[in-house]
Coordinates of C-alpha atoms (C1' of nucleotides) in Angstrom, one line a residue:
Chain A
M1 CA 5.8 181.4 56.4
I2 CA 4.1 179.2 58.9
E3 CA 4.3 182.1 61.4
E4 CA 2.4 184.1 58.9
L5 CA -0.3 181.5 58.5
L6 CA -0.9 181.4 62.3
K7 CA -0.7 185.2 62.6
K8 CA -3.2 185.7 59.8
S9 CA -5.6 183.4 61.6
S10 CA -5.0 185.1 65.0
L11 CA -3.6 181.9 66.6
K12 CA -0.7 181.8 68.9
N13 CA 2.5 180.8 67.3
T14 CA 3.5 177.8 69.5
K15 CA 6.2 175.3 68.9
Q16 CA 3.6 172.4 68.6
R17 CA 1.6 174.1 65.9
H18 CA 4.7 175.0 64.0
I19 CA 5.9 171.4 63.9
I20 CA 2.5 170.0 63.0
L21 CA 2.2 172.5 60.2
S22 CA 5.6 171.7 58.9
V23 CA 4.8 168.0 58.9
I24 CA 1.6 168.7 56.8
E25 CA 3.5 170.9 54.5
S26 CA 6.2 168.4 53.8
A27 CA 3.7 165.6 53.2
K28 CA 3.1 165.1 49.6
E29 CA -0.4 163.8 50.1
P30 CA -3.2 164.5 52.6
I31 CA -2.2 163.2 55.9
T32 CA -4.2 161.9 58.9
A33 CA -3.9 162.9 62.5
E34 CA -2.5 159.5 63.3
E35 CA 0.1 159.7 60.6
I36 CA 1.1 163.2 61.8
F37 CA 1.3 161.8 65.3
K38 CA 3.6 158.9 64.2
T39 CA 5.9 161.2 62.3
L40 CA 6.2 163.3 65.4
V41 CA 7.0 160.3 67.6
M42 CA 9.7 159.2 65.0
D43 CA 11.3 162.6 65.1
D44 CA 11.3 162.5 68.9
H45 CA 8.8 165.4 69.2
K46 CA 6.7 164.9 72.3
I47 CA 3.4 166.4 71.2
N48 CA 0.1 164.9 72.4
L49 CA -2.3 163.4 70.1
S50 CA -5.1 165.6 71.4
T51 CA -3.0 168.6 70.5
V52 CA -2.7 167.3 66.9
Y53 CA -6.4 166.9 66.7
R54 CA -7.0 170.4 68.3
T55 CA -4.6 172.0 65.9
L56 CA -6.2 170.3 62.9
H57 CA -9.5 171.4 64.1
V58 CA -8.7 175.2 64.5
L59 CA -6.7 175.3 61.3
T60 CA -9.6 173.8 59.4
E61 CA -12.0 176.2 60.9
K62 CA -9.6 179.0 59.9
N63 CA -9.5 177.5 56.4
V64 CA -5.7 177.1 56.5
L65 CA -6.3 173.4 56.1
L66 CA -8.7 171.4 54.1
K67 CA -10.3 168.3 55.6
I68 CA -10.4 165.5 53.1
L69 CA -12.6 162.5 53.9
K70 CA -11.5 159.1 52.7
G71 CA -14.0 156.4 51.7
D72 CA -13.9 154.9 55.2
G73 CA -14.8 158.2 56.9
T74 CA -11.4 159.0 58.4
A75 CA -10.1 162.4 57.8
S76 CA -6.9 163.6 56.1
Y77 CA -5.7 167.2 56.0
E78 CA -3.8 169.2 53.5
L79 CA -2.9 172.8 53.0
N80 CA -5.7 174.8 51.4
E81 CA -3.9 175.8 48.3
L82 CA -5.4 176.7 45.0
S83 CA -4.2 173.8 42.9
H84 CA -4.9 170.3 44.2
S85 CA -6.1 166.9 43.1
H86 CA -8.4 164.1 44.0
Y87 CA -8.5 160.3 44.5
I88 CA -10.5 157.4 43.3
T89 CA -10.9 154.5 45.7
C90 CA -11.8 150.9 44.9
S91 CA -14.9 149.7 46.7
K92 CA -13.6 146.2 46.7
C93 CA -10.0 146.5 47.9
N94 CA -9.8 150.1 49.1
N95 CA -6.8 150.7 46.9
S96 CA -6.8 154.4 45.9
I97 CA -4.9 156.3 43.2
L98 CA -4.5 160.0 42.3
I99 CA -6.5 161.9 39.7
E100 CA -4.5 164.8 38.5
N101 CA -6.1 168.2 38.1
C102 CA -9.3 169.2 39.9
P103 CA -12.4 169.2 37.7
L104 CA -14.1 171.8 39.9
K105 CA -12.2 174.9 39.3
D106 CA -14.3 177.9 38.4
L107 CA -17.2 176.5 40.2
N108 CA -17.0 178.5 43.4
E109 CA -18.7 181.6 42.2
S110 CA -21.8 179.9 41.0
I111 CA -22.1 177.9 44.3
S112 CA -21.6 181.1 46.2
R113 CA -24.4 182.8 44.3
K114 CA -26.8 179.8 44.9
T115 CA -26.0 179.2 48.6
G116 CA -24.8 182.4 50.2
F117 CA -21.7 180.6 51.4
K118 CA -18.2 181.9 51.0
V119 CA -16.7 178.8 49.4
T120 CA -13.4 178.0 50.9
G121 CA -12.7 174.5 49.5
H122 CA -14.1 171.2 48.8
S123 CA -13.5 167.5 49.2
L124 CA -14.1 165.0 46.4
Q125 CA -13.5 161.3 46.1
F126 CA -14.5 159.0 43.4
T127 CA -15.5 155.4 44.0
G128 CA -15.1 152.6 41.5
I129 CA -13.7 149.2 41.0
C130 CA -10.0 149.0 40.2
A131 CA -8.6 147.3 37.1
E132 CA -7.4 144.4 39.1
C133 CA -10.7 143.7 41.0
L134 CA -12.5 144.0 37.7
K135 CA -10.4 141.3 36.3
K136 CA -11.0 139.1 39.3
Q137 CA -14.7 139.7 39.0
K138 CA -14.6 138.6 35.3
N139 CA -12.7 135.4 36.1
K140 CA -15.2 134.6 38.8
N141 CA -18.1 135.0 36.4
K142 CA -16.4 132.7 33.9
E143 CA -16.0 129.9 36.6
E144 CA -19.8 130.0 37.3
Chain B
M1 CA -38.6 146.9 42.8
I2 CA -36.5 146.4 45.9
E3 CA -36.6 142.7 45.4
E4 CA -35.0 143.2 42.0
L5 CA -32.2 145.4 43.4
L6 CA -31.4 142.6 45.8
K7 CA -31.6 139.8 43.3
K8 CA -29.4 141.8 40.8
S9 CA -26.8 142.0 43.6
S10 CA -27.1 138.3 44.5
L11 CA -28.2 139.1 48.0
K12 CA -31.0 137.3 49.8
N13 CA -34.2 139.1 50.0
T14 CA -34.8 139.4 53.7
K15 CA -37.5 141.4 55.5
Q16 CA -34.8 143.5 57.2
R17 CA -33.1 144.5 54.0
H18 CA -36.4 145.3 52.4
I19 CA -37.4 147.5 55.2
I20 CA -34.0 149.3 55.4
L21 CA -34.1 149.9 51.6
S22 CA -37.6 151.3 51.7
V23 CA -36.5 153.7 54.5
I24 CA -33.6 154.9 52.4
E25 CA -35.9 155.1 49.3
S26 CA -38.4 157.3 51.0
A27 CA -35.8 159.6 52.5
K28 CA -35.5 162.7 50.4
E29 CA -31.9 163.2 51.5
P30 CA -28.9 161.0 52.2
I31 CA -29.6 159.3 55.5
T32 CA -27.3 158.0 58.2
A33 CA -27.3 154.5 59.8
E34 CA -28.4 156.1 63.1
E35 CA -31.3 158.0 61.4
I36 CA -32.4 154.7 59.6
F37 CA -32.3 153.0 62.9
K38 CA -34.4 155.6 64.6
T39 CA -37.0 155.5 61.9
L40 CA -37.1 151.7 62.3
V41 CA -37.7 152.0 66.1
M42 CA -40.4 154.6 65.6
D43 CA -42.2 152.2 63.2
D44 CA -41.9 149.4 65.6
H45 CA -39.5 147.4 63.5
K46 CA -37.1 145.5 65.6
I47 CA -34.0 145.5 63.5
N48 CA -30.6 145.6 65.1
L49 CA -28.3 148.5 64.5
S50 CA -25.5 146.1 63.4
T51 CA -27.9 144.8 60.7
V52 CA -28.4 148.3 59.5
Y53 CA -24.6 148.8 59.2
R54 CA -24.0 145.4 57.5
T55 CA -26.9 146.1 55.1
L56 CA -25.5 149.5 54.2
H57 CA -22.0 148.0 53.8
V58 CA -23.0 145.2 51.3
L59 CA -25.3 147.5 49.4
T60 CA -22.6 150.1 49.0
E61 CA -20.1 147.3 47.9
K62 CA -22.7 146.2 45.3
N63 CA -23.1 149.9 44.3
V64 CA -26.8 149.9 45.0
L65 CA -26.1 152.7 47.5
L66 CA -23.7 155.6 47.5
K67 CA -21.9 156.5 50.6
I68 CA -21.9 160.2 51.2
L69 CA -19.5 161.6 53.8
K70 CA -20.5 164.7 55.7
G71 CA -18.0 167.3 56.9
D72 CA -17.8 165.6 60.4
G73 CA -16.8 162.3 58.8
T74 CA -20.1 160.5 59.4
A75 CA -21.6 158.6 56.5
S76 CA -24.9 159.0 54.9
Y77 CA -26.4 156.8 52.2
E78 CA -28.6 157.3 49.2
L79 CA -29.7 155.1 46.3
N80 CA -27.2 155.2 43.5
E81 CA -29.3 156.8 40.9
L82 CA -28.2 158.9 38.0
S83 CA -29.2 162.2 39.3
H84 CA -28.0 163.3 42.6
S85 CA -26.7 166.3 44.5
H86 CA -24.1 167.5 46.9
Y87 CA -23.7 169.6 50.1
I88 CA -21.8 172.5 51.3
T89 CA -20.8 172.5 54.9
C90 CA -20.0 175.5 57.0
S91 CA -16.5 175.2 58.6
K92 CA -17.6 177.3 61.6
C93 CA -21.0 175.9 62.6
N94 CA -21.2 172.6 60.5
N95 CA -24.5 173.7 59.1
S96 CA -24.9 172.1 55.7
I97 CA -27.2 172.8 52.8
L98 CA -28.0 171.1 49.5
I99 CA -26.4 172.0 46.2
E100 CA -28.7 171.0 43.4
N101 CA -27.4 169.3 40.3
C102 CA -24.1 167.4 40.3
P103 CA -21.3 169.3 38.6
L104 CA -19.5 166.1 37.7
K105 CA -21.7 164.4 35.2
D106 CA -20.0 163.3 32.1
L107 CA -16.7 163.0 33.9
N108 CA -16.8 159.3 34.5
E109 CA -15.5 158.3 31.1
S110 CA -12.5 160.5 31.2
I111 CA -11.6 159.3 34.7
S112 CA -12.0 155.6 33.5
R113 CA -9.7 156.2 30.7
K114 CA -7.0 157.7 33.0
T115 CA -7.2 155.3 35.9
G116 CA -8.5 151.9 34.6
F117 CA -11.2 152.0 37.2
K118 CA -14.8 151.4 36.5
V119 CA -16.3 154.5 38.1
T120 CA -19.3 153.7 40.1
G121 CA -19.9 156.9 42.1
H122 CA -18.3 159.8 43.9
S123 CA -18.6 161.7 47.1
L124 CA -18.2 165.5 47.0
Q125 CA -18.6 168.1 49.7
F126 CA -17.8 171.7 49.5
T127 CA -16.6 173.6 52.5
G128 CA -17.3 177.3 53.1
I129 CA -18.6 179.8 55.6
C130 CA -22.3 180.2 55.8
A131 CA -24.1 183.5 55.3
E132 CA -24.8 183.7 59.0
C133 CA -21.3 183.0 60.2
L134 CA -20.0 185.5 57.7
K135 CA -22.3 188.1 59.2
K136 CA -21.1 187.3 62.7
Q137 CA -17.5 187.5 61.6
K138 CA -18.1 191.0 60.1
N139 CA -19.7 192.2 63.2
K140 CA -16.9 191.0 65.3
N141 CA -14.4 192.8 63.1
K142 CA -16.3 196.1 63.5
E143 CA -16.1 195.7 67.3
E144 CA -12.4 195.5 67.2
Chain C
dT1 C1' 0.0 188.8 83.9
dT2 C1' -3.5 187.0 81.2
dC3 C1' -5.7 184.0 78.3
dG4 C1' -5.1 180.8 74.9
dG5 C1' -2.7 176.3 74.4
dT6 C1' -1.1 171.8 76.0
dG7 C1' -0.8 167.2 78.2
dC8 C1' -3.1 163.6 80.3
dA9 C1' -6.7 160.5 81.1
dA10 C1' -11.1 159.4 80.4
dA11 C1' -15.3 159.5 77.7
dA12 C1' -18.0 159.8 73.6
dT13 C1' -19.0 158.6 69.0
dG14 C1' -19.6 155.9 65.0
dT15 C1' -18.7 151.5 63.3
dT16 C1' -17.1 146.6 63.2
dT17 C1' -16.8 141.8 64.7
dG18 C1' -17.4 136.9 66.9
dC19 C1' -20.6 133.8 68.0
dA20 C1' -24.9 131.2 68.2
dC21 C1' -29.2 131.0 66.2
dA22 C1' -32.7 131.9 62.4
dC23 C1' -34.4 131.9 57.9
dA24 C1' -34.3 132.4 52.6
dC25 C1' -33.2 129.7 48.9
Chain D
dG1 C1' -30.4 121.0 54.3
dT2 C1' -26.9 124.6 53.4
dG3 C1' -25.1 128.8 53.7
dT4 C1' -26.2 133.5 54.2
dG5 C1' -28.2 136.8 57.3
dT6 C1' -29.4 138.4 62.0
dG7 C1' -29.3 139.7 67.0
dC8 C1' -26.6 140.5 70.8
dA9 C1' -22.8 142.0 73.3
dA10 C1' -18.4 143.3 73.2
dA11 C1' -14.5 145.4 70.9
dC12 C1' -12.5 148.8 68.1
dA13 C1' -10.9 153.1 66.0
dT14 C1' -11.2 157.8 65.8
dT15 C1' -12.1 161.9 67.8
dT16 C1' -13.6 165.0 71.7
dT17 C1' -13.5 166.8 76.4
dG18 C1' -12.6 168.3 81.5
dC19 C1' -9.2 169.8 84.2
dA20 C1' -4.8 171.4 85.9
dC21 C1' -0.7 173.3 84.5
dC22 C1' 2.2 176.0 81.0
dG23 C1' 3.9 179.5 78.1
dA24 C1' 3.4 183.2 74.2
dA25 C1' 2.0 187.8 73.9

DNA sequence: TTCGGTGCAAAATGTTTGCACACAC
DNA sequence: GTGTGTGCAAACATTTTGCACCGAA
């Protein structure tokens, strides 16, 4: 399975790439380079952080992975599958929760037509204020 | 106008904030901290880069600005107005072009209902392969 | 055997922070 | 006058790069 992904992308099937991909695959959410690296260390795999970054970079370029940008500008990665979800992040406390179902399915063709790009994925985050911070804000207003 | 924005957000109306906001306002596209800073230098305004970052940060927190993340993880900012657009970035060459009209209007209420968040904005980028890189890719395949 | 991949260390990039001073309210 | 905002320099986090060696094809 992972071998096929690599072959399809004309990348060499190295032990490091295999392990990194399997970590991403078994993560339930988009995962950062640092998180992948920590997982590797925990599992006693001695793979350099640069290798993690380089692997993420080529695999994103080959569209095997999708790069997901969090609100703070750091990148997470997930397998580029058809069905996926998005997150909403609180601009006060940075807490973020999952939004199920992607609202953008069936949009690729029209974007393709407009831009000339072959659309291979997208990254979407919502920003808002979470229920808890809204409550705090209201209480604060009352005090004044 | 700018004074009102600041007052509304209970921020002090300083010369620096005024100038920074006017730069963002007159930019036709989302603009990065560095680009704002360069514009300031060109116009002989001696405002520190830290001040630019701090201003962008508070104004985003107050939802006066929207933070837009480019494919490389750097942030651009634009006024949080009702109508806005998004970008598609090429995963090969990082070239990015504008997609007019936001496909997510009218989605806020349903997300609010599901998550309890007050939705204040979103960040969306598409990824793909641009026309030029697609062409290169095809030529390369022919050679082989 | 060859060329792409990796480890290591060092640099580059983008952004944040502590502190003293300045200025809006 | 008070407290928020700013400039400066230094720190920080994340990501990238040059180089020598390694290993998959």
